[in-house]
């Protein structure tokens, strides 16, 4: 019996989009490969490093993206450069190399699919340093504003979700033969959902005939959702609202206690988002790429309320420049945008533009690429392992500390002398007592 190929998805749970992307690709692969042709595993490679800050990355991200957003944006800017991210990744890799190596070797993957920018260089360094025989591709899950960490020169392929993202990767120095545009990895259940608005509303048990807006603030249920629900209900009393609070149980309870009409429905964390979107005329959401692309794949106009971090700013431009919805950061602007999209002509024109802008089969296309890569032999170890200099010294024979310091000092002095930066008098200085004797005429 032929051994099944092993596919390892490398992610980090910093936000929900990376794991959702990996799950979407697994679902697409199962459809393409007729079920059990492959073995699938998903690992949070950032926490697996065991390093003090990185092992707390998911919780740290939640704090930074909700309470300390200016600091989050500053860190994004400070690290957004190829040399900077390469250096930082190498420094972290020096301490985490053994944990990363053990993790990768324990799964014995035939291909590693990275769905997070910060896992890329760890995978690339390990594959080269230890001659690991697997294919390595990156699936980008930001749309336009791509951090340079996404583009790793050691990856075999880097898959871009948009044409704009494809161009950014090339501008950042990725070779053209390594960058492929294939669309965004939206779960196949969204493309497979064929429910009409009426059928979806019937399935949810909500009013079939009312204009309906879906409001979601992401898995953690952050944002100004309560204020927005009250304002929309006040501005459009007949409008049906489907409100998803995510894992924020306190917010859900708070909204349920408010005296709202029966056609305002509040949900917690859901696993039937495709039905909720099918039941809606318009989706109001943050600029997170996951929910945003799910709505666009379902051919629903979107109203973006805010961007969490600089990496989401390009998502706003993607929607606005293509006429796929609106950006409305203030409550009054959201009310105006909802009113505009309630106009049948405006709504129909927006949906028509969606058909030309967003492919519905991104996950399927990427699954095809992954399957093709499994039939390509891993790269041969034809070059010397590229490891940080400090890491290479770990494998050199150890020498006495005093001699090592002396050798390093002499080497530095020689380099300075060779470049004219230092004049060295190599003659031994006379001892103090001899100089004293010379002064006394002895």
CSV table of C-alpha atoms in Angstrom, one decimal:
chain,number,residue,atom,x,y,z
A,1,UNK,CA,0.0,0.0,0.0
A,2,UNK,CA,1.3,3.4,-1.0
A,3,UNK,CA,2.3,5.6,2.0
A,4,UNK,CA,0.2,8.7,2.3
A,5,UNK,CA,1.9,12.0,1.7
A,6,UNK,CA,2.2,14.3,4.8
A,7,UNK,CA,1.1,17.9,4.6
A,8,UNK,CA,2.1,20.2,7.5
A,9,UNK,CA,0.4,23.6,7.9
A,10,UNK,CA,2.5,26.0,9.9
A,11,UNK,CA,0.5,28.8,11.6
A,12,UNK,CA,0.3,30.9,14.7
A,13,UNK,CA,-3.0,31.7,16.4
A,14,UNK,CA,-2.4,35.5,16.3
A,15,UNK,CA,-5.9,36.3,15.3
A,16,UNK,CA,-8.2,33.7,13.8
A,17,UNK,CA,-7.4,34.2,10.1
A,18,UNK,CA,-4.3,32.0,9.8
A,19,UNK,CA,-5.9,28.9,11.3
A,20,UNK,CA,-9.0,29.5,9.2
A,21,UNK,CA,-6.8,29.7,6.1
A,22,UNK,CA,-5.2,26.3,7.0
A,23,UNK,CA,-8.6,24.7,7.6
A,24,UNK,CA,-9.9,26.0,4.3
A,25,UNK,CA,-7.0,24.5,2.4
A,26,UNK,CA,-7.4,21.2,4.2
A,27,UNK,CA,-11.1,21.1,3.3
A,28,UNK,CA,-10.2,21.9,-0.4
A,29,UNK,CA,-7.5,19.2,-0.4
A,30,UNK,CA,-9.9,16.6,0.9
A,31,UNK,CA,-12.4,17.5,-1.9
A,32,UNK,CA,-9.6,17.2,-4.5
A,33,UNK,CA,-7.9,14.2,-3.2
A,34,UNK,CA,-11.1,12.2,-2.5
A,35,UNK,CA,-10.8,12.1,1.3
A,36,UNK,CA,-7.8,10.3,2.9
A,37,UNK,CA,-5.1,10.5,0.3
A,38,UNK,CA,-3.0,12.8,2.5
A,39,UNK,CA,-2.2,13.1,6.2
A,40,UNK,CA,-2.8,16.6,7.5
A,41,UNK,CA,-1.3,18.3,10.6
A,42,UNK,CA,-1.4,21.9,11.8
A,43,UNK,CA,1.2,23.3,14.2
A,44,UNK,CA,1.5,26.7,15.9
A,45,UNK,CA,5.2,27.0,15.0
A,46,UNK,CA,5.7,30.3,16.8
A,47,UNK,CA,4.6,29.0,20.2
A,48,UNK,CA,6.5,25.8,19.5
A,49,UNK,CA,9.8,27.7,19.6
A,50,UNK,CA,9.4,27.9,23.4
A,51,UNK,CA,11.0,31.4,23.4
A,52,UNK,CA,9.6,33.7,26.2
A,53,UNK,CA,7.8,36.2,24.0
A,54,UNK,CA,7.0,34.0,21.1
A,55,UNK,CA,5.3,31.3,23.1
A,56,UNK,CA,2.8,33.9,24.3
A,57,UNK,CA,2.3,35.4,20.8
A,58,UNK,CA,-1.5,34.7,20.6
A,59,UNK,CA,-2.3,36.4,23.8
A,60,UNK,CA,0.2,39.2,23.2
A,61,UNK,CA,-1.4,39.8,19.8
A,62,UNK,CA,-4.9,40.1,21.3
A,63,UNK,CA,-3.6,42.7,23.8
A,64,UNK,CA,-1.7,44.7,21.2
A,65,UNK,CA,-4.4,44.7,18.6
A,66,UNK,CA,-7.1,45.8,21.0
A,67,UNK,CA,-5.5,47.9,23.7
A,68,UNK,CA,-2.1,49.0,22.3
A,69,UNK,CA,-2.7,49.4,18.6
A,70,UNK,CA,-0.2,52.3,18.2
A,71,UNK,CA,2.6,50.1,19.7
A,72,UNK,CA,1.5,47.3,17.4
A,73,UNK,CA,1.8,49.6,14.3
A,74,UNK,CA,5.2,50.8,15.5
A,75,UNK,CA,6.5,47.3,15.8
A,76,UNK,CA,5.1,46.6,12.3
A,77,UNK,CA,7.0,49.6,10.9
A,78,UNK,CA,10.2,48.8,12.7
A,79,UNK,CA,10.4,45.2,11.4
A,80,UNK,CA,9.0,45.8,7.9
A,81,UNK,CA,12.2,45.5,5.9
A,82,UNK,CA,14.0,42.5,4.4
A,83,UNK,CA,17.3,43.0,6.2
A,84,UNK,CA,15.6,43.8,9.5
A,85,UNK,CA,13.2,40.8,9.5
A,86,UNK,CA,16.1,38.5,8.3
A,87,UNK,CA,18.3,39.6,11.1
A,88,UNK,CA,15.5,39.3,13.8
A,89,UNK,CA,14.5,35.9,12.5
A,90,UNK,CA,18.1,34.7,12.6
A,91,UNK,CA,18.6,35.9,16.2
A,92,UNK,CA,15.4,34.1,17.3
A,93,UNK,CA,16.4,31.0,15.3
A,94,UNK,CA,19.7,30.7,17.2
A,95,UNK,CA,17.8,30.1,20.4
A,96,UNK,CA,14.9,28.2,18.9
A,97,UNK,CA,16.6,26.0,16.3
A,98,UNK,CA,16.5,22.8,18.3
A,99,UNK,CA,12.8,23.1,19.1
A,100,UNK,CA,12.0,23.9,15.5
A,101,UNK,CA,14.1,21.0,14.2
A,102,UNK,CA,12.4,18.6,16.6
A,103,UNK,CA,9.0,19.8,15.7
A,104,UNK,CA,9.6,19.5,11.9
A,105,UNK,CA,11.3,16.1,12.2
A,106,UNK,CA,8.5,14.7,14.4
A,107,UNK,CA,5.9,15.3,11.6
A,108,UNK,CA,8.2,14.1,8.8
A,109,UNK,CA,6.3,16.3,6.3
A,110,UNK,CA,6.5,15.9,2.5
A,111,UNK,CA,5.5,19.5,2.2
A,112,UNK,CA,5.2,22.4,4.7
A,113,UNK,CA,2.6,25.1,3.9
A,114,UNK,CA,3.2,28.3,5.9
A,115,UNK,CA,0.1,30.4,6.5
A,116,UNK,CA,1.8,32.9,8.7
A,117,UNK,CA,4.6,35.4,7.9
A,118,UNK,CA,6.6,34.8,11.0
A,119,UNK,CA,7.0,31.1,10.5
A,120,UNK,CA,8.6,31.3,7.1
A,121,UNK,CA,12.2,32.0,7.9
A,122,UNK,CA,12.2,29.4,10.7
A,123,UNK,CA,11.1,26.8,8.2
A,124,UNK,CA,13.6,27.9,5.5
A,125,UNK,CA,16.6,28.1,7.9
A,126,UNK,CA,15.8,24.6,9.3
A,127,UNK,CA,15.4,23.0,5.8
A,128,UNK,CA,18.8,24.4,4.7
A,129,UNK,CA,20.7,23.9,7.9
A,130,UNK,CA,19.7,20.3,8.4
A,131,UNK,CA,19.1,19.3,4.7
A,132,UNK,CA,15.5,18.4,5.4
A,133,UNK,CA,13.8,16.9,2.4
A,134,UNK,CA,10.4,18.6,2.0
A,135,UNK,CA,8.8,21.2,-0.3
A,136,UNK,CA,8.0,24.6,1.3
A,137,UNK,CA,5.4,27.0,0.1
A,138,UNK,CA,3.9,30.1,1.6
A,139,UNK,CA,0.2,31.1,1.3
A,140,UNK,CA,-0.3,34.8,2.0
A,141,UNK,CA,-3.4,35.7,3.9
A,142,UNK,CA,-3.0,39.5,3.9
A,143,UNK,CA,-4.5,41.2,0.8
A,144,UNK,CA,-2.4,44.2,-0.2
A,145,UNK,CA,-0.3,45.6,2.7
A,146,UNK,CA,2.1,42.8,2.9
A,147,UNK,CA,4.9,42.7,5.5
A,148,UNK,CA,8.2,41.7,4.1
A,149,UNK,CA,8.2,38.6,6.3
A,150,UNK,CA,5.7,37.0,3.9
A,151,UNK,CA,8.2,36.8,1.1
A,152,UNK,CA,10.9,34.3,2.0
A,153,UNK,CA,13.6,33.7,-0.6
A,154,UNK,CA,14.1,30.1,0.6
A,155,UNK,CA,10.5,29.1,-0.1
A,156,UNK,CA,9.8,27.1,-3.3
A,157,UNK,CA,6.6,29.2,-4.0
A,158,UNK,CA,4.8,32.1,-2.5
A,159,UNK,CA,1.1,32.3,-3.3
A,160,UNK,CA,-0.5,35.7,-3.5
A,161,UNK,CA,-4.2,36.3,-2.8
A,162,UNK,CA,-4.7,39.4,-5.0
A,163,UNK,CA,-3.0,41.0,-8.0
A,164,UNK,CA,-2.0,43.9,-5.8
A,165,UNK,CA,-0.4,41.5,-3.3
A,166,UNK,CA,1.4,39.8,-6.2
A,167,UNK,CA,3.0,43.1,-7.3
A,168,UNK,CA,4.0,43.9,-3.7
A,169,UNK,CA,5.9,40.6,-3.4
A,170,UNK,CA,7.8,41.3,-6.6
A,171,UNK,CA,8.6,44.8,-5.5
A,172,UNK,CA,9.9,43.5,-2.2
A,173,UNK,CA,12.4,41.3,-4.0
A,174,UNK,CA,10.7,37.9,-4.5
A,175,UNK,CA,11.8,36.3,-7.8
A,176,UNK,CA,9.0,36.3,-10.4
A,177,UNK,CA,9.2,32.5,-10.9
A,178,UNK,CA,8.4,32.0,-7.2
A,179,UNK,CA,5.3,34.2,-6.9
A,180,UNK,CA,1.9,32.8,-8.1
A,181,UNK,CA,-1.5,34.5,-8.0
A,182,UNK,CA,-4.2,32.1,-7.0
A,183,UNK,CA,-6.8,33.9,-4.9
A,184,UNK,CA,-7.6,33.8,-1.2
A,185,UNK,CA,-8.1,30.5,0.7
A,186,UNK,CA,-11.8,30.9,1.6
A,187,UNK,CA,-13.4,27.7,3.0
A,188,UNK,CA,-15.1,25.7,0.2
A,189,UNK,CA,-18.4,25.7,2.2
A,190,UNK,CA,-18.8,29.3,1.2
A,191,UNK,CA,-18.5,28.6,-2.5
A,192,UNK,CA,-20.7,25.5,-2.1
A,193,UNK,CA,-23.5,27.4,-0.4
A,194,UNK,CA,-26.3,27.8,-2.9
A,195,UNK,CA,-29.0,28.9,-0.5
A,196,UNK,CA,-31.1,31.8,-1.7
A,197,UNK,CA,-31.7,34.7,0.7
A,198,UNK,CA,-35.2,33.4,1.4
A,199,UNK,CA,-34.0,29.8,2.0
A,200,UNK,CA,-31.1,31.0,4.3
A,201,UNK,CA,-33.5,33.2,6.3
A,202,UNK,CA,-35.9,30.3,6.7
A,203,UNK,CA,-33.1,28.0,7.9
A,204,UNK,CA,-32.1,30.6,10.5
A,205,UNK,CA,-35.7,31.2,11.6
A,206,UNK,CA,-35.7,34.9,10.8
A,207,UNK,CA,-38.0,37.1,8.8
A,208,UNK,CA,-37.9,36.2,5.1
A,209,UNK,CA,-39.1,39.5,3.7
A,210,UNK,CA,-37.1,42.2,5.6
A,211,UNK,CA,-33.9,43.8,4.3
A,212,UNK,CA,-31.2,42.3,6.3
A,213,UNK,CA,-27.7,43.4,7.4
A,214,UNK,CA,-25.1,41.2,9.0
A,215,UNK,CA,-22.8,42.8,11.6
A,216,UNK,CA,-19.7,41.0,12.8
A,217,UNK,CA,-16.6,42.3,14.7
A,218,UNK,CA,-14.4,39.2,14.4
A,219,UNK,CA,-13.9,36.1,16.6
A,220,UNK,CA,-13.1,38.1,19.7
A,221,UNK,CA,-16.1,40.3,19.3
A,222,UNK,CA,-14.2,43.6,19.7
A,223,UNK,CA,-15.1,47.0,18.2
A,224,UNK,CA,-18.1,49.3,18.8
A,225,UNK,CA,-20.7,46.7,18.1
A,226,UNK,CA,-23.1,47.7,20.8
A,227,UNK,CA,-23.1,51.3,19.8
A,228,UNK,CA,-23.5,50.4,16.1
A,229,UNK,CA,-26.5,48.0,16.7
A,230,UNK,CA,-28.4,50.7,18.7
A,231,UNK,CA,-27.7,53.4,16.1
A,232,UNK,CA,-28.7,51.2,13.1
A,233,UNK,CA,-31.9,50.0,14.9
A,234,UNK,CA,-32.8,53.6,15.7
A,235,UNK,CA,-32.1,54.9,12.1
A,236,UNK,CA,-33.8,52.0,10.3
A,237,UNK,CA,-36.4,50.4,12.7
A,238,UNK,CA,-37.6,48.0,10.0
A,239,UNK,CA,-34.2,46.7,9.1
A,240,UNK,CA,-33.4,43.2,10.2
A,241,UNK,CA,-30.0,42.8,12.0
A,242,UNK,CA,-28.0,39.6,12.4
A,243,UNK,CA,-25.3,40.4,15.0
A,244,UNK,CA,-22.4,38.1,15.6
A,245,UNK,CA,-20.4,38.8,18.8
A,246,UNK,CA,-17.9,36.0,18.5
A,247,UNK,CA,-16.4,34.6,21.7
A,248,UNK,CA,-17.3,37.8,23.6
A,249,UNK,CA,-20.1,36.3,25.7
A,250,UNK,CA,-20.4,39.4,27.9
A,251,UNK,CA,-21.2,41.5,24.8
A,252,UNK,CA,-23.8,39.0,23.6
A,253,UNK,CA,-25.5,39.1,27.0
A,254,UNK,CA,-25.4,42.9,27.1
A,255,UNK,CA,-27.0,43.1,23.7
A,256,UNK,CA,-29.7,40.6,24.6
A,257,UNK,CA,-30.7,42.6,27.6
A,258,UNK,CA,-31.3,45.8,25.5
A,259,UNK,CA,-34.9,46.4,24.5
A,260,UNK,CA,-34.6,45.7,20.8
A,261,UNK,CA,-37.2,44.6,18.2
A,262,UNK,CA,-37.7,40.9,17.5
A,263,UNK,CA,-36.0,41.2,14.2
A,264,UNK,CA,-32.7,42.0,15.8
A,265,UNK,CA,-31.0,38.6,16.3
A,266,UNK,CA,-27.8,38.2,18.4
A,267,UNK,CA,-25.4,35.3,18.0
A,268,UNK,CA,-22.2,34.3,19.8
A,269,UNK,CA,-19.5,32.3,18.1
A,270,UNK,CA,-20.9,30.6,15.0
A,271,UNK,CA,-19.8,27.9,12.6
A,272,UNK,CA,-22.5,28.7,9.9
A,273,UNK,CA,-21.3,32.1,8.7
A,274,UNK,CA,-22.0,31.1,5.1
A,275,UNK,CA,-25.7,30.8,6.0
A,276,UNK,CA,-25.7,34.1,7.8
A,277,UNK,CA,-24.1,35.8,4.8
A,278,UNK,CA,-26.5,34.1,2.4
A,279,UNK,CA,-29.3,35.5,4.4
A,280,UNK,CA,-28.0,39.0,4.3
A,281,UNK,CA,-28.1,41.8,1.8
A,282,UNK,CA,-25.0,43.6,3.2
A,283,UNK,CA,-22.1,42.7,5.6
A,284,UNK,CA,-20.7,45.2,8.1
A,285,UNK,CA,-17.3,44.1,9.3
A,286,UNK,CA,-13.8,45.1,10.2
A,287,UNK,CA,-11.0,45.0,7.6
A,288,UNK,CA,-9.8,41.5,8.6
A,289,UNK,CA,-9.1,39.6,5.4
A,290,UNK,CA,-10.8,36.4,6.4
A,291,UNK,CA,-14.4,37.6,7.0
A,292,UNK,CA,-13.9,40.3,4.3
A,293,UNK,CA,-13.1,37.7,1.6
A,294,UNK,CA,-15.8,35.3,2.8
A,295,UNK,CA,-18.4,38.1,2.2
A,296,UNK,CA,-17.0,39.0,-1.2
A,297,UNK,CA,-16.9,35.3,-2.3
A,298,UNK,CA,-20.5,35.1,-1.2
A,299,UNK,CA,-21.1,38.2,-3.5
A,300,UNK,CA,-22.2,40.4,-0.6
A,301,UNK,CA,-21.3,44.1,-0.6
A,302,UNK,CA,-19.2,45.1,2.5
A,303,UNK,CA,-19.0,48.1,4.7
A,304,UNK,CA,-15.7,48.3,6.5
A,305,UNK,CA,-15.7,49.9,9.9
A,306,UNK,CA,-12.1,49.8,11.0
A,307,UNK,CA,-8.6,48.4,10.3
A,308,UNK,CA,-6.8,46.6,13.1
A,309,UNK,CA,-3.1,47.2,12.4
A,310,UNK,CA,-1.3,48.6,9.4
A,311,UNK,CA,-1.4,45.3,7.6
A,312,UNK,CA,-5.2,45.8,7.1
A,313,UNK,CA,-5.1,49.3,5.6
A,314,UNK,CA,-4.6,47.9,2.1
A,315,UNK,CA,-7.8,45.9,2.5
A,316,UNK,CA,-9.8,49.1,2.7
A,317,UNK,CA,-8.2,50.3,-0.5
A,318,UNK,CA,-9.0,46.9,-2.2
A,319,UNK,CA,-12.7,47.3,-1.4
A,320,UNK,CA,-13.1,51.0,-2.1
A,321,UNK,CA,-11.0,51.2,-5.3
A,322,UNK,CA,-12.9,48.3,-6.8
A,323,UNK,CA,-16.3,49.6,-5.8
A,324,UNK,CA,-17.1,46.5,-3.7
A,325,UNK,CA,-18.5,48.4,-0.8
A,326,UNK,CA,-17.6,51.3,1.5
A,327,UNK,CA,-15.2,52.4,4.2
A,328,UNK,CA,-17.2,54.0,7.1
A,329,UNK,CA,-15.2,54.6,10.3
A,330,UNK,CA,-17.8,56.7,12.0
A,331,UNK,CA,-21.3,55.5,13.1
A,332,UNK,CA,-23.0,58.2,11.1
A,333,UNK,CA,-21.0,57.1,8.0
A,334,UNK,CA,-22.0,53.5,8.5
A,335,UNK,CA,-25.7,54.5,8.7
A,336,UNK,CA,-25.3,56.5,5.5
A,337,UNK,CA,-23.5,53.6,3.7
A,338,UNK,CA,-26.2,51.1,4.8
A,339,UNK,CA,-28.9,53.4,3.4
A,340,UNK,CA,-27.0,53.7,0.1
A,341,UNK,CA,-26.7,50.0,-0.3
A,342,UNK,CA,-30.4,49.5,0.4
A,343,UNK,CA,-31.1,51.2,-2.9
A,344,UNK,CA,-31.7,48.2,-5.3
A,345,UNK,CA,-29.8,49.8,-8.2
A,346,UNK,CA,-26.7,50.6,-6.1
A,347,UNK,CA,-26.8,47.1,-4.6
A,348,UNK,CA,-27.1,45.4,-8.0
A,349,UNK,CA,-24.2,47.4,-9.5
A,350,UNK,CA,-21.9,46.5,-6.5
A,351,UNK,CA,-22.7,42.8,-6.8
A,352,UNK,CA,-21.9,43.0,-10.6
A,353,UNK,CA,-18.5,44.4,-9.8
A,354,UNK,CA,-17.8,41.6,-7.3
A,355,UNK,CA,-18.0,39.0,-10.1
A,356,UNK,CA,-15.0,40.4,-11.9
A,357,UNK,CA,-12.9,41.2,-8.8
A,358,UNK,CA,-12.8,38.2,-6.5
A,359,UNK,CA,-12.4,34.6,-7.6
A,360,UNK,CA,-14.6,32.2,-5.7
A,361,UNK,CA,-12.2,29.2,-6.0
A,362,UNK,CA,-9.1,30.5,-4.3
A,363,UNK,CA,-8.8,27.5,-1.9
A,364,UNK,CA,-9.3,25.1,-4.8
A,365,UNK,CA,-6.6,26.7,-6.9
A,366,UNK,CA,-4.2,26.6,-4.0
A,367,UNK,CA,-5.0,23.0,-3.3
A,368,UNK,CA,-4.1,22.1,-6.9
A,369,UNK,CA,-0.7,23.9,-6.4
A,370,UNK,CA,0.0,21.9,-3.2
A,371,UNK,CA,-0.8,18.6,-4.9
A,372,UNK,CA,1.4,19.6,-7.9
A,373,UNK,CA,4.2,20.5,-5.5
A,374,UNK,CA,4.0,17.0,-3.9
A,375,UNK,CA,5.0,15.5,-7.2
A,376,UNK,CA,8.1,17.7,-7.4
A,377,UNK,CA,11.3,16.4,-5.8
A,378,UNK,CA,12.6,18.5,-2.8
A,379,UNK,CA,15.6,20.7,-3.6
A,380,UNK,CA,18.9,18.9,-3.4
A,381,UNK,CA,21.4,20.0,-0.7
A,382,UNK,CA,23.7,21.6,-3.2
A,383,UNK,CA,24.8,24.6,-1.1
A,384,UNK,CA,26.4,24.9,2.3
A,385,UNK,CA,23.9,25.4,5.1
A,386,UNK,CA,23.3,29.1,5.5
A,387,UNK,CA,23.3,29.6,9.2
A,388,UNK,CA,23.9,32.7,11.4
A,389,UNK,CA,27.6,33.2,12.2
A,390,UNK,CA,27.0,32.8,15.9
A,391,UNK,CA,25.2,29.5,15.2
A,392,UNK,CA,28.1,28.2,13.2
A,393,UNK,CA,30.4,28.8,16.1
A,394,UNK,CA,28.4,26.5,18.2
A,395,UNK,CA,29.6,23.6,16.0
A,396,UNK,CA,33.3,24.6,16.0
A,397,UNK,CA,35.7,22.9,18.5
A,398,UNK,CA,35.6,24.7,21.7
A,399,UNK,CA,38.8,26.6,22.8
A,400,UNK,CA,39.8,28.0,26.2
A,401,UNK,CA,38.0,31.3,26.9
A,402,UNK,CA,41.2,33.3,27.4
A,403,UNK,CA,42.7,32.1,24.1
A,404,UNK,CA,39.5,32.7,22.3
A,405,UNK,CA,39.3,36.3,23.5
A,406,UNK,CA,43.0,36.8,22.6
A,407,UNK,CA,42.5,35.4,19.1
A,408,UNK,CA,39.4,37.6,18.5
A,409,UNK,CA,41.2,40.6,19.8
A,410,UNK,CA,44.3,40.0,17.6
A,411,UNK,CA,42.1,39.4,14.6
A,412,UNK,CA,40.3,42.7,15.2
A,413,UNK,CA,43.6,44.6,15.6
A,414,UNK,CA,44.9,43.0,12.4
A,415,UNK,CA,41.9,44.1,10.4
A,416,UNK,CA,42.1,47.7,11.7
A,417,UNK,CA,45.8,47.8,10.9
A,418,UNK,CA,45.2,46.5,7.3
A,419,UNK,CA,42.6,49.2,6.7
A,420,UNK,CA,44.8,52.0,7.9
A,421,UNK,CA,42.6,52.6,10.9
A,422,UNK,CA,45.2,51.9,13.5
A,423,UNK,CA,49.0,52.1,13.8
A,424,UNK,CA,50.4,49.4,16.0
A,425,UNK,CA,53.9,49.5,17.5
A,426,UNK,CA,54.7,45.8,18.1
A,427,UNK,CA,57.9,46.5,20.1
A,428,UNK,CA,57.7,45.6,23.7
A,429,UNK,CA,57.7,48.6,26.0
A,430,UNK,CA,60.5,48.7,28.6
A,431,UNK,CA,59.8,47.8,32.1
A,432,UNK,CA,59.1,50.7,34.5
A,433,UNK,CA,62.2,50.0,36.7
A,434,UNK,CA,64.5,50.2,33.6
A,435,UNK,CA,63.0,53.5,32.5
A,436,UNK,CA,63.6,54.8,36.0
A,437,UNK,CA,67.1,53.7,35.9
A,438,UNK,CA,67.7,55.5,32.5
A,439,UNK,CA,66.3,58.7,33.9
A,440,UNK,CA,68.8,58.5,36.8
A,441,UNK,CA,71.7,58.0,34.4
A,442,UNK,CA,72.3,54.5,35.7
